[in-house]
PDB file of C-alpha atoms in Angstrom:
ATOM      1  CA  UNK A 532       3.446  32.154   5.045  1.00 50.00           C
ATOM      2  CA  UNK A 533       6.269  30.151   3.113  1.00 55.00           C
ATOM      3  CA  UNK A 534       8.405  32.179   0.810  1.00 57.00           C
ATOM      4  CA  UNK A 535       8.503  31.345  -3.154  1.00 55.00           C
ATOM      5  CA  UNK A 536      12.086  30.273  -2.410  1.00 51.00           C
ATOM      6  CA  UNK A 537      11.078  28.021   0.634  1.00 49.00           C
ATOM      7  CA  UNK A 538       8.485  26.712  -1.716  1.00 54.00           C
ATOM      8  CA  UNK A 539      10.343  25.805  -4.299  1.00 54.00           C
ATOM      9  CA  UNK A 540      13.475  24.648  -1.998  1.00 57.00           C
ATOM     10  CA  UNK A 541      10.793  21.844  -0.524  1.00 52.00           C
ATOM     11  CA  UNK A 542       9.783  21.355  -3.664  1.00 58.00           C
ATOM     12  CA  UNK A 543      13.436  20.279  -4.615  1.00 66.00           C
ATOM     13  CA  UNK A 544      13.671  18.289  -1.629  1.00 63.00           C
ATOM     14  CA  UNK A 545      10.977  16.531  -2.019  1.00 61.00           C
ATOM     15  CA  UNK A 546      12.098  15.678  -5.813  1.00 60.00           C
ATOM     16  CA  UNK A 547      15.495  14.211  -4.169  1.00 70.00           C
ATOM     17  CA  UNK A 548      14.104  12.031  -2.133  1.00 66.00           C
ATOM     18  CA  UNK A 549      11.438  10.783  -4.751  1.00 64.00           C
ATOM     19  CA  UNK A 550      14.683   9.739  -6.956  1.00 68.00           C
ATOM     20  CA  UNK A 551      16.739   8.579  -4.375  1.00 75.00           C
ATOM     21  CA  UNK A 552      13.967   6.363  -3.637  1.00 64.00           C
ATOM     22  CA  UNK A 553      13.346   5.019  -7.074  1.00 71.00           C
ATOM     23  CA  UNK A 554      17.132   4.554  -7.334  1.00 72.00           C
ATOM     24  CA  UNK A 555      17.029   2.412  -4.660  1.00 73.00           C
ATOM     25  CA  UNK A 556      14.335   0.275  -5.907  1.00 70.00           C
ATOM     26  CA  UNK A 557      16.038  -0.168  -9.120  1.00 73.00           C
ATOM     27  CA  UNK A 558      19.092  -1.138  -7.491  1.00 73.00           C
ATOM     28  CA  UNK A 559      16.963  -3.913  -5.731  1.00 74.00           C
ATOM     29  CA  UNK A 560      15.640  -4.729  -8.901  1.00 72.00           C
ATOM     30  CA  UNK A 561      19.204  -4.800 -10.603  1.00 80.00           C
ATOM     31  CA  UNK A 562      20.467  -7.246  -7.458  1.00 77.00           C
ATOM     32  CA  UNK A 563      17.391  -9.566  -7.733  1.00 80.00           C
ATOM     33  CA  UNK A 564      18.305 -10.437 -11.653  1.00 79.00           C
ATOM     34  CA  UNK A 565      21.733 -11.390 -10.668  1.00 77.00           C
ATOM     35  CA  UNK A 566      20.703 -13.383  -7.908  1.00 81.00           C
ATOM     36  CA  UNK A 567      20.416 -17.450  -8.861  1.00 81.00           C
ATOM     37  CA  UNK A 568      18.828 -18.284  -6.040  1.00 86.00           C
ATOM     38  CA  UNK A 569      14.692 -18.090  -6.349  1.00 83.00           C
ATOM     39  CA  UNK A 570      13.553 -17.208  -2.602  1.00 84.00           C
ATOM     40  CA  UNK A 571      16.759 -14.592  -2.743  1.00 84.00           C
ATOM     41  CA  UNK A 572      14.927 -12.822  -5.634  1.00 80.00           C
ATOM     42  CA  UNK A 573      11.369 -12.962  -4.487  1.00 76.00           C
ATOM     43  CA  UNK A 574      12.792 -10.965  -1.201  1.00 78.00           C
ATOM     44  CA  UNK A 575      14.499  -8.476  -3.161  1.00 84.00           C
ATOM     45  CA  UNK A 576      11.837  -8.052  -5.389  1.00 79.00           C
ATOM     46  CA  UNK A 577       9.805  -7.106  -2.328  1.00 79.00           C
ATOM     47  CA  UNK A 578      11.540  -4.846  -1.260  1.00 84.00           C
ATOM     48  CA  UNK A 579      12.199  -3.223  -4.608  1.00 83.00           C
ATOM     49  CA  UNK A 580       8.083  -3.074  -4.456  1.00 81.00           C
ATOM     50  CA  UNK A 581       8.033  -2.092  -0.725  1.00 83.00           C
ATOM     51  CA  UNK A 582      10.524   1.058  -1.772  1.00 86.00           C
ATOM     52  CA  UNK A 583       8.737   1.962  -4.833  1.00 84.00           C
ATOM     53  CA  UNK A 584       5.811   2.211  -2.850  1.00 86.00           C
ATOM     54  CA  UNK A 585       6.914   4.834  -0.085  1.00 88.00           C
ATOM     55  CA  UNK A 586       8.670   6.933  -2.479  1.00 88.00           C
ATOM     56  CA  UNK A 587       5.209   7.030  -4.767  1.00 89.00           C
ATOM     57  CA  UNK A 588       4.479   9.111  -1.408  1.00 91.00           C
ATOM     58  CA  UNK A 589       6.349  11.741  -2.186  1.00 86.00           C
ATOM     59  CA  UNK A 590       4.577  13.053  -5.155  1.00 85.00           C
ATOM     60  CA  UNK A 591       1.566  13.118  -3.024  1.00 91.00           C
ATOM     61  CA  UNK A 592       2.294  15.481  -0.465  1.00 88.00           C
ATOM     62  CA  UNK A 593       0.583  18.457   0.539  1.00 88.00           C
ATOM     63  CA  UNK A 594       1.220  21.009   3.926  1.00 87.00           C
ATOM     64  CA  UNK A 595      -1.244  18.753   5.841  1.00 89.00           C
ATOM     65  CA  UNK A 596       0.454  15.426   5.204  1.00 91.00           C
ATOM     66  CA  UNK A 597      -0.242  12.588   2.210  1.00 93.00           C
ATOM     67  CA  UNK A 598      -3.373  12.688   0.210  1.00 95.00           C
ATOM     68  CA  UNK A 599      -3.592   9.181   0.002  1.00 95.00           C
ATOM     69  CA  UNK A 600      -6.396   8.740  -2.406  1.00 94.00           C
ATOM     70  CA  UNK A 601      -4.826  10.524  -4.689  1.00 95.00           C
ATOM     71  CA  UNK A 602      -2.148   8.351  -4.341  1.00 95.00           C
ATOM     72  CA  UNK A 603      -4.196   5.042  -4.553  1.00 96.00           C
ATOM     73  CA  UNK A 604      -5.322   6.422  -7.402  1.00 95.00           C
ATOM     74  CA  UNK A 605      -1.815   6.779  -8.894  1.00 93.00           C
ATOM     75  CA  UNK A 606      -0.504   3.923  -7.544  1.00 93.00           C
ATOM     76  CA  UNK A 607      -3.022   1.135  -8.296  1.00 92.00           C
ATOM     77  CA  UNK A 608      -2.170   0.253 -12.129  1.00 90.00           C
ATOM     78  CA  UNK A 609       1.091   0.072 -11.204  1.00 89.00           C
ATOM     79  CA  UNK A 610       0.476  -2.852  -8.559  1.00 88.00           C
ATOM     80  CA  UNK A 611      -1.315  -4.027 -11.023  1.00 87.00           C
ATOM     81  CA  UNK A 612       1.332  -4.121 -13.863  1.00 84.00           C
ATOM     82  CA  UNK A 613       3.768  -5.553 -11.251  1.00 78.00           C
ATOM     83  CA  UNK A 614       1.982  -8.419 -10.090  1.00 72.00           C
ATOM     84  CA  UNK A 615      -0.838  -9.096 -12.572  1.00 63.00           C
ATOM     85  CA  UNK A 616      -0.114 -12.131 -14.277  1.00 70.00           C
ATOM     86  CA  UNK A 617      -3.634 -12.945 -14.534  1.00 73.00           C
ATOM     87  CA  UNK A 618      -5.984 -10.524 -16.385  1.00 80.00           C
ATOM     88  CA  UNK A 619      -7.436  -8.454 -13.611  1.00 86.00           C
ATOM     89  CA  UNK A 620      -9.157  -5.039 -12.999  1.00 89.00           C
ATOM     90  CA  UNK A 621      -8.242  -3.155 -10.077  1.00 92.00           C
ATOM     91  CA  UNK A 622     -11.265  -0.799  -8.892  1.00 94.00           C
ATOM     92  CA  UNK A 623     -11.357   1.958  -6.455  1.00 95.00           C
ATOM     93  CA  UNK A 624     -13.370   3.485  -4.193  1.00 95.00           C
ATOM     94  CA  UNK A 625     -11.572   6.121  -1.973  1.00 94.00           C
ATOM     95  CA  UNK A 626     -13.116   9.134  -0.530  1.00 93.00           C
ATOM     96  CA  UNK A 627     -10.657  12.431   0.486  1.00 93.00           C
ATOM     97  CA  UNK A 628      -8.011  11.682   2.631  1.00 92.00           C
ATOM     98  CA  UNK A 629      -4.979  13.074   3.992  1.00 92.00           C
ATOM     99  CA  UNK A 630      -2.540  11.472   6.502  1.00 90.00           C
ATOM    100  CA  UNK A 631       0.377  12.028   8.186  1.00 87.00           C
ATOM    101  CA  UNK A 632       3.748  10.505   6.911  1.00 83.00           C
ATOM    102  CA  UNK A 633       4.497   7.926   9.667  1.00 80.00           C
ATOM    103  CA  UNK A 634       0.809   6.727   8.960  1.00 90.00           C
ATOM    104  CA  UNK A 635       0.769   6.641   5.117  1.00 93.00           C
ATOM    105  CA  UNK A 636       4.177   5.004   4.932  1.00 92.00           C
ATOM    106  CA  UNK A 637       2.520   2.213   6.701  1.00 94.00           C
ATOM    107  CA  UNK A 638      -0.683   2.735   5.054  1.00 95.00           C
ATOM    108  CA  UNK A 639       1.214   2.532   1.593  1.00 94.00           C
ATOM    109  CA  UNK A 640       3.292  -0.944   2.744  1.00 93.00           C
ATOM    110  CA  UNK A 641      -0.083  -2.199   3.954  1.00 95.00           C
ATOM    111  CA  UNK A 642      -2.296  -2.290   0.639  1.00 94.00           C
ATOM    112  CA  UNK A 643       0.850  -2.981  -1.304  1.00 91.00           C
ATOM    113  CA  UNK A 644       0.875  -6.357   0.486  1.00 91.00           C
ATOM    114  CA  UNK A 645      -2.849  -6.812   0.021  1.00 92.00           C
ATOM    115  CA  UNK A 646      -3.472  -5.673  -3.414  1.00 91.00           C
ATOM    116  CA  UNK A 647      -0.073  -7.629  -4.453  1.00 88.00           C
ATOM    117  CA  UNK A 648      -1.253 -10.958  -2.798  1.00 85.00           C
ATOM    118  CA  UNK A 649      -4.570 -10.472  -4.086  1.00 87.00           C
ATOM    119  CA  UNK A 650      -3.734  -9.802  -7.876  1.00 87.00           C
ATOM    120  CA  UNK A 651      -0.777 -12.837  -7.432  1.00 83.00           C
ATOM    121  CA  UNK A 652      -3.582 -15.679  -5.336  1.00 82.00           C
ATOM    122  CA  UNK A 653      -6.343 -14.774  -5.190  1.00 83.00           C
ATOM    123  CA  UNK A 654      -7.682 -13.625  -9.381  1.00 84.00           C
ATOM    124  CA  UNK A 655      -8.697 -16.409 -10.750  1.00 82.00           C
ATOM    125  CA  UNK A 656      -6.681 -17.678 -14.121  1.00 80.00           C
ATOM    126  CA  UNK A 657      -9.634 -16.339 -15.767  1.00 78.00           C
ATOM    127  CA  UNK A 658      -9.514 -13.289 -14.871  1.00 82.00           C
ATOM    128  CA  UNK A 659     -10.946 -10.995 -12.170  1.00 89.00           C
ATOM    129  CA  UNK A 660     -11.500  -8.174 -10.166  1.00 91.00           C
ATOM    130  CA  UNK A 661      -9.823  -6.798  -7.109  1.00 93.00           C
ATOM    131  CA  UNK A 662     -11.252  -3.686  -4.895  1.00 95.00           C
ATOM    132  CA  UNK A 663      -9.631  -1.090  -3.002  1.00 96.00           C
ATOM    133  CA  UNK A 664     -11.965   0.994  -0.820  1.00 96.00           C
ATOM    134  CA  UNK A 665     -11.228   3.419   1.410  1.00 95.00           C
ATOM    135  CA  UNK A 666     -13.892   5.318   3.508  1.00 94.00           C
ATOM    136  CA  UNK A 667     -14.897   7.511   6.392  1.00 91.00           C
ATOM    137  CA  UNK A 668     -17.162   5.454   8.483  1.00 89.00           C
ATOM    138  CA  UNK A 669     -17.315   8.490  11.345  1.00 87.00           C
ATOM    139  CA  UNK A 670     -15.579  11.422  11.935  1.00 83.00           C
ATOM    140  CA  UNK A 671     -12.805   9.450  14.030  1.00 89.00           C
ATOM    141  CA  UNK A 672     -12.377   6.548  11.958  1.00 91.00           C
ATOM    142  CA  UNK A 673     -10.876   5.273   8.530  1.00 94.00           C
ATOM    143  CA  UNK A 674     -11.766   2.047   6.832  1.00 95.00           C
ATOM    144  CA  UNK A 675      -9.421   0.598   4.171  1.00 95.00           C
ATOM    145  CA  UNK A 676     -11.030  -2.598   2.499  1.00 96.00           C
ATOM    146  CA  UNK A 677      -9.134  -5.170  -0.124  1.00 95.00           C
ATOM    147  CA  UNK A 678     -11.041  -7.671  -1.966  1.00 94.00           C
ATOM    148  CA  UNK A 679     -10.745 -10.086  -4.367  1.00 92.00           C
ATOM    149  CA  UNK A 680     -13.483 -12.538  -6.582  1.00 89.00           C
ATOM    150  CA  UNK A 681     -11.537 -15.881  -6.076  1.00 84.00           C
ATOM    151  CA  UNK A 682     -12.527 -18.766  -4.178  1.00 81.00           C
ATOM    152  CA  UNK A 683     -10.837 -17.741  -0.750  1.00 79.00           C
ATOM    153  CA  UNK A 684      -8.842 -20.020   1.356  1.00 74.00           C
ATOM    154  CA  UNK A 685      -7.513 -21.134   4.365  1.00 68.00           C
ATOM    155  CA  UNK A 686      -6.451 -19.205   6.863  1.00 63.00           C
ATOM    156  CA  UNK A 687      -5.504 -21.716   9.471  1.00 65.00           C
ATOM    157  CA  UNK A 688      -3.131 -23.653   6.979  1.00 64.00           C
ATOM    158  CA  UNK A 689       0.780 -22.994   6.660  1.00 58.00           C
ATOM    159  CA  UNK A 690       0.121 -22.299   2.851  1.00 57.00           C
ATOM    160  CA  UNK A 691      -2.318 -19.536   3.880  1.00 55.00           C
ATOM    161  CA  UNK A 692      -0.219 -17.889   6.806  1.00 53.00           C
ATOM    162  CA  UNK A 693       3.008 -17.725   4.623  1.00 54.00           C
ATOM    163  CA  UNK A 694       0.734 -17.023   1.507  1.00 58.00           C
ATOM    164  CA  UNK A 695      -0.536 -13.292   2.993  1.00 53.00           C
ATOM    165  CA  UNK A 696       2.080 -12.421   5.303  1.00 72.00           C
ATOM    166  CA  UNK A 697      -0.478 -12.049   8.138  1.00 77.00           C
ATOM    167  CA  UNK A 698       2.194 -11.365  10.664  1.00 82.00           C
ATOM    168  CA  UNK A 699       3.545  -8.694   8.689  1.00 86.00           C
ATOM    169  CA  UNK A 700       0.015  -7.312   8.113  1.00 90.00           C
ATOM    170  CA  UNK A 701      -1.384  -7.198  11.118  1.00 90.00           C
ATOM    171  CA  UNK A 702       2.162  -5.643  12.824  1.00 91.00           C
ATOM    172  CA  UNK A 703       2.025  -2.699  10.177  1.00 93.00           C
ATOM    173  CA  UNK A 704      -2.110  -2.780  11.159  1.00 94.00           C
ATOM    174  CA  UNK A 705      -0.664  -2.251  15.157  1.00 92.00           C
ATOM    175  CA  UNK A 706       1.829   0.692  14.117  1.00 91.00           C
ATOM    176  CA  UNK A 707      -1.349   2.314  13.201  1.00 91.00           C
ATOM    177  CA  UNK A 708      -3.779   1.479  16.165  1.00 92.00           C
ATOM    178  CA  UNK A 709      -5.985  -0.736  13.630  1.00 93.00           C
ATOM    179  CA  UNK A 710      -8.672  -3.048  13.648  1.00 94.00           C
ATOM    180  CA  UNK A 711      -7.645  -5.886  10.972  1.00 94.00           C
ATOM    181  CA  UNK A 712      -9.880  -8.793  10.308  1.00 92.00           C
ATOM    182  CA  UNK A 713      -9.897 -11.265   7.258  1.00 89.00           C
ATOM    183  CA  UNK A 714     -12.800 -13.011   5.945  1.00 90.00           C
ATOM    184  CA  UNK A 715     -11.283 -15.593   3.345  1.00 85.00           C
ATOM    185  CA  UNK A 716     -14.950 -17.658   2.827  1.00 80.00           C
ATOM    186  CA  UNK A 717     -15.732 -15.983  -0.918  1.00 76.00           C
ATOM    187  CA  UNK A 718     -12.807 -14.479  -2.160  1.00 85.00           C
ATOM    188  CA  UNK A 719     -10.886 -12.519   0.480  1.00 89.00           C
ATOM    189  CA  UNK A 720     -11.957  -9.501   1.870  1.00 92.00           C
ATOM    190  CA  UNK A 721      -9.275  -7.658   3.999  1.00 93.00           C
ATOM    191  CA  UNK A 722     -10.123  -4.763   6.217  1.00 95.00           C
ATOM    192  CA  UNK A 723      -8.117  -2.464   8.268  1.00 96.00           C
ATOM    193  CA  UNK A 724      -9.932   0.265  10.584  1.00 95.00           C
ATOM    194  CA  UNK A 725      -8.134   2.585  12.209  1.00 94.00           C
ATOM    195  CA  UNK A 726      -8.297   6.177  14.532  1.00 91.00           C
ATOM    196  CA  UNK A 727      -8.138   9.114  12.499  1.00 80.00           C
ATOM    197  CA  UNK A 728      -8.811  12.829  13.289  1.00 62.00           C
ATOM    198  CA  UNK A 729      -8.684  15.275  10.678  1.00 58.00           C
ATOM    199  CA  UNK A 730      -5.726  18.092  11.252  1.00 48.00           C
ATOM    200  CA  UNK A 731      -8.478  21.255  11.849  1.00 45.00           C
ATOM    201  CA  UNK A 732     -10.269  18.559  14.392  1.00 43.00           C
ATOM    202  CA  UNK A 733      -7.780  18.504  16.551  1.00 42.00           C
ATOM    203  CA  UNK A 734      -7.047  22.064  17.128  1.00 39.00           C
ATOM    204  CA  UNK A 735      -8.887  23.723  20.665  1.00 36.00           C
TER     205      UNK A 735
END
């Protein structure tokens, strides 16, 4: 059993690398204002995002990894701050779930990309609605599911491959041993399954 001071020493740890994190974001944040060239700061915007998201992590760790609906939970008005020029509602569904760090980082990159093109293409300039779900279909398997109400579009076109960042999708989806289809016909529904065995589970 920890010690209080071991405790509070990880707590402390974990506190530093939370704000080291969010420093770096702003920094990105900082450069991308400067820069005068548009594509230049849409990257570093990115990656401000991309940061902000793992170190959002942090808060959410527990002695058995990430409880990532917890942060979903946290996380999802502030995707929706960041990219909702449109007037959206972001609604979740998450059951319980804790993951390991390698697997949440990814995780976290993952729906950032989704939920961020989703709120920026795929609302309609009416207004709309975007889901996050995230379920236990079995006892070995996780389903993550993004979806939006707009009027889809097409995946085989340039506009639609640079639009989503497929590639970078489905290479995150590999690092995690997931199943990622796409079904852009009504909207855009984006799912990711993937292995996952709780930590008691996989003790003999």
């Amino acid at each position: 059993m920890a010690s209080d001071d071991q405790t509070i020493g990880v707590a402390e740890a974990r506190h530093r690398t939370a704000n080291t994190l969010q420093l770096l974001a702003a920094l990105a944040r900082m450069r991308s204002q400067r820069s005068a060239e548009p594509e230049a700061k849409r990257q570093l915007l990115w990656l401000a995002d991309a940061i902000g998201s793992v170190g959002g992590l942090e808060q959410k760790r527990t002695p058995a990894g990430i409880d990532f609906a917890a942060y979903l939970t946290e996380m999802a008005p502030i995707w929706r701050r960041r990219h909702g020029s449109r007037p959206a509602e972001v609604v979740l569904e998450v059951e319980p779930l804790v993951v390991p760090d390698q697997a949440a980082s990814t995780l976290a990159l993952i729906v950032q990309e989704l939920v961020g093109n989703a709120l920026t293409h795929g609302v309609p300039d009416a207004g709309g609605t975007v889901r996050i779900r995230l379920s236990r279909p079995d006892s070995e398997s996780c389903e993550l599911l993004v979806s939006d109400d707009g009027k889809g579009f097409d995946p085989g076109s340039a506009a639609g491959r640079e639009r989503f960042g497929l590639w970078f999708v489905r290479s995150l989806c590999a690092q995690v041993r997931g199943e990622f289809s796409i079904d852009p016909s009504a909207g855009v529904i984006a799912r990711l399954r993937f292995p996952f065995q709780d930590q008691g589970s996989s003790r003999s």
